[in-house]
Short mmCIF file of C-alpha atoms in Angstrom, two decimals:
data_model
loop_
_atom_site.label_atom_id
_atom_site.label_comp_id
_atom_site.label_asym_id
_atom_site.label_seq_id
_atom_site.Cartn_x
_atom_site.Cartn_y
_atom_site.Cartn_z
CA UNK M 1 -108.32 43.30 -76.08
CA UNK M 2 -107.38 47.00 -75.64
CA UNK M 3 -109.34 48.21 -72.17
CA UNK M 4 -111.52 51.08 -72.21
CA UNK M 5 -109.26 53.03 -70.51
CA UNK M 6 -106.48 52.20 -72.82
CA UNK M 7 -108.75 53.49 -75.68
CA UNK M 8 -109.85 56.58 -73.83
CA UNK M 9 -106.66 57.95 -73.05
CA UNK M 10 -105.63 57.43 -76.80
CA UNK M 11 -108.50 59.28 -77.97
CA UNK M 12 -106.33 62.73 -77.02
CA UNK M 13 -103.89 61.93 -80.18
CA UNK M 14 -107.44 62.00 -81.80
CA UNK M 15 -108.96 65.01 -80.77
CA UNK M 16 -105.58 67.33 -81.10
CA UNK M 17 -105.72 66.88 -84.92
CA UNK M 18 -102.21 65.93 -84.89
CA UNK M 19 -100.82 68.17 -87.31
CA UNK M 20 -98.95 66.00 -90.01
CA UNK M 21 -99.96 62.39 -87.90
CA UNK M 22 -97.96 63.73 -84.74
CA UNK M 23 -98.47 65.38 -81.42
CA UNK M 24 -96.03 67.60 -79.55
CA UNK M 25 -94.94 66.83 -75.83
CA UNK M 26 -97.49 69.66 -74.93
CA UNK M 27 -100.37 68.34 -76.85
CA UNK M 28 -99.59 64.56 -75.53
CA UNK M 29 -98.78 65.52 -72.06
CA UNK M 30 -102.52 65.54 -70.57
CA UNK M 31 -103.05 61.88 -71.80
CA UNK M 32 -99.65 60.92 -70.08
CA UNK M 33 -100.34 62.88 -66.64
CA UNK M 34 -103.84 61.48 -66.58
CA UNK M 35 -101.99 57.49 -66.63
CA UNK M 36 -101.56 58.18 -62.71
CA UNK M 37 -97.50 58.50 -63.03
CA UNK M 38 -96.42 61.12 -60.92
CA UNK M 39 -92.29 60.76 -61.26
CA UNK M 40 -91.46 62.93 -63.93
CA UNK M 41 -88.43 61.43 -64.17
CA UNK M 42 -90.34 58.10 -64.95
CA UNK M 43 -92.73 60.55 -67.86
CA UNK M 44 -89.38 61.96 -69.23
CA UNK M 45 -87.92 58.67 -69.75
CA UNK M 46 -91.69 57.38 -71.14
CA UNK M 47 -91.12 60.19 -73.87
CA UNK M 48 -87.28 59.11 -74.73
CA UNK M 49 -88.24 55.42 -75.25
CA UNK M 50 -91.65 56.51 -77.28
CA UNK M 51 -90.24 58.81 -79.07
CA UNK M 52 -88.10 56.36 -81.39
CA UNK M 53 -87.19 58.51 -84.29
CA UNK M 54 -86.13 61.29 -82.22
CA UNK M 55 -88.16 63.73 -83.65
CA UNK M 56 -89.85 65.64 -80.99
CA UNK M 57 -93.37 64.31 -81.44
CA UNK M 58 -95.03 61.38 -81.10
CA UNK M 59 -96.82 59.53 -84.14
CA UNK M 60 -99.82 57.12 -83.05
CA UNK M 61 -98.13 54.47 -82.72
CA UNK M 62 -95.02 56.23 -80.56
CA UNK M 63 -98.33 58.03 -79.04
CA UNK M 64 -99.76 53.86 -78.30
CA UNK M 65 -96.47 52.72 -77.02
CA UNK M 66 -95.73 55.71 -74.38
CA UNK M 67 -99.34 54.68 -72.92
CA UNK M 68 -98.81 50.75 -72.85
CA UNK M 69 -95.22 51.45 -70.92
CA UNK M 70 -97.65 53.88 -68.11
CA UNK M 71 -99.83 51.03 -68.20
CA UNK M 72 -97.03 48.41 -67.81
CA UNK M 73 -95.59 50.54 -64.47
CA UNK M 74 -98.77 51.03 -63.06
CA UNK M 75 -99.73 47.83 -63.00
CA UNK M 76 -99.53 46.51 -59.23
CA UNK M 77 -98.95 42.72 -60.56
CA UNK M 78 -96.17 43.59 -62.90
CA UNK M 79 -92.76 43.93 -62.06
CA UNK M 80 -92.53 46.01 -64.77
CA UNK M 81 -88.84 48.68 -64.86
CA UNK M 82 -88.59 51.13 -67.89
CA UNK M 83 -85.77 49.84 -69.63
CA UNK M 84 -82.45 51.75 -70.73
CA UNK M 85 -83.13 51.26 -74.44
CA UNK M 86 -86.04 50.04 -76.17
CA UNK M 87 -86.42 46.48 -76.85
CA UNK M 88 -86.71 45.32 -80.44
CA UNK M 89 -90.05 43.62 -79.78
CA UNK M 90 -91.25 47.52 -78.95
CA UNK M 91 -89.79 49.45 -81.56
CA UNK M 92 -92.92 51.18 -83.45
CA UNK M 93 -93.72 48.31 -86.15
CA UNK M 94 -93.71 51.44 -89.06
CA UNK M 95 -90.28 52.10 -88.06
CA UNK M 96 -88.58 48.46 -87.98
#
């Protein structure tokens, strides 16, 4: 079950119209800042992982997965580290 945070901080890919099904880094950073992570360094390497196709933007489902990797580190009980590339198992499922 997604939490009702989860779902409210997705709701920004929502209300930017994402022109074409995608939001830029400026239109998706509010949503990302408001997870609680405060390392940029952590953000920027939220966005390289997320951002699977390379393109710039982030599709909903790029958009879903840089959110569930902020919830992943923020979680107190997880011993959760970004990885260095992107596991299979997290790869967008419309770009497997």
């Amino acid at each position: 079950m997604v939490s009702l945070n989860f779902r409210n901080r997705f709701l920004p890919f929502l209300r930017n119209n994402p022109e074409d099904g995608v939001l830029s880094g400026d239109s998706a950073r509010p949503a990302l800042l408001a997870t609680g992570i405060e390392d940029m360094e952590q953000l920027f390497k939220i966005w390289e992982l997320s951002d699977y196709n390379g393109d710039g933007m982030l599709d909903k489902e790029e958009f879903a997965l840089a959110l569930y990797l902020c919830e992943r580190l923020k979680d107190p009980e997880d011993d959760f580290e970004l990885p260095e590339q992107l596991p299979p198992n997290l790869v967008p499922p419309a770009q497997r």
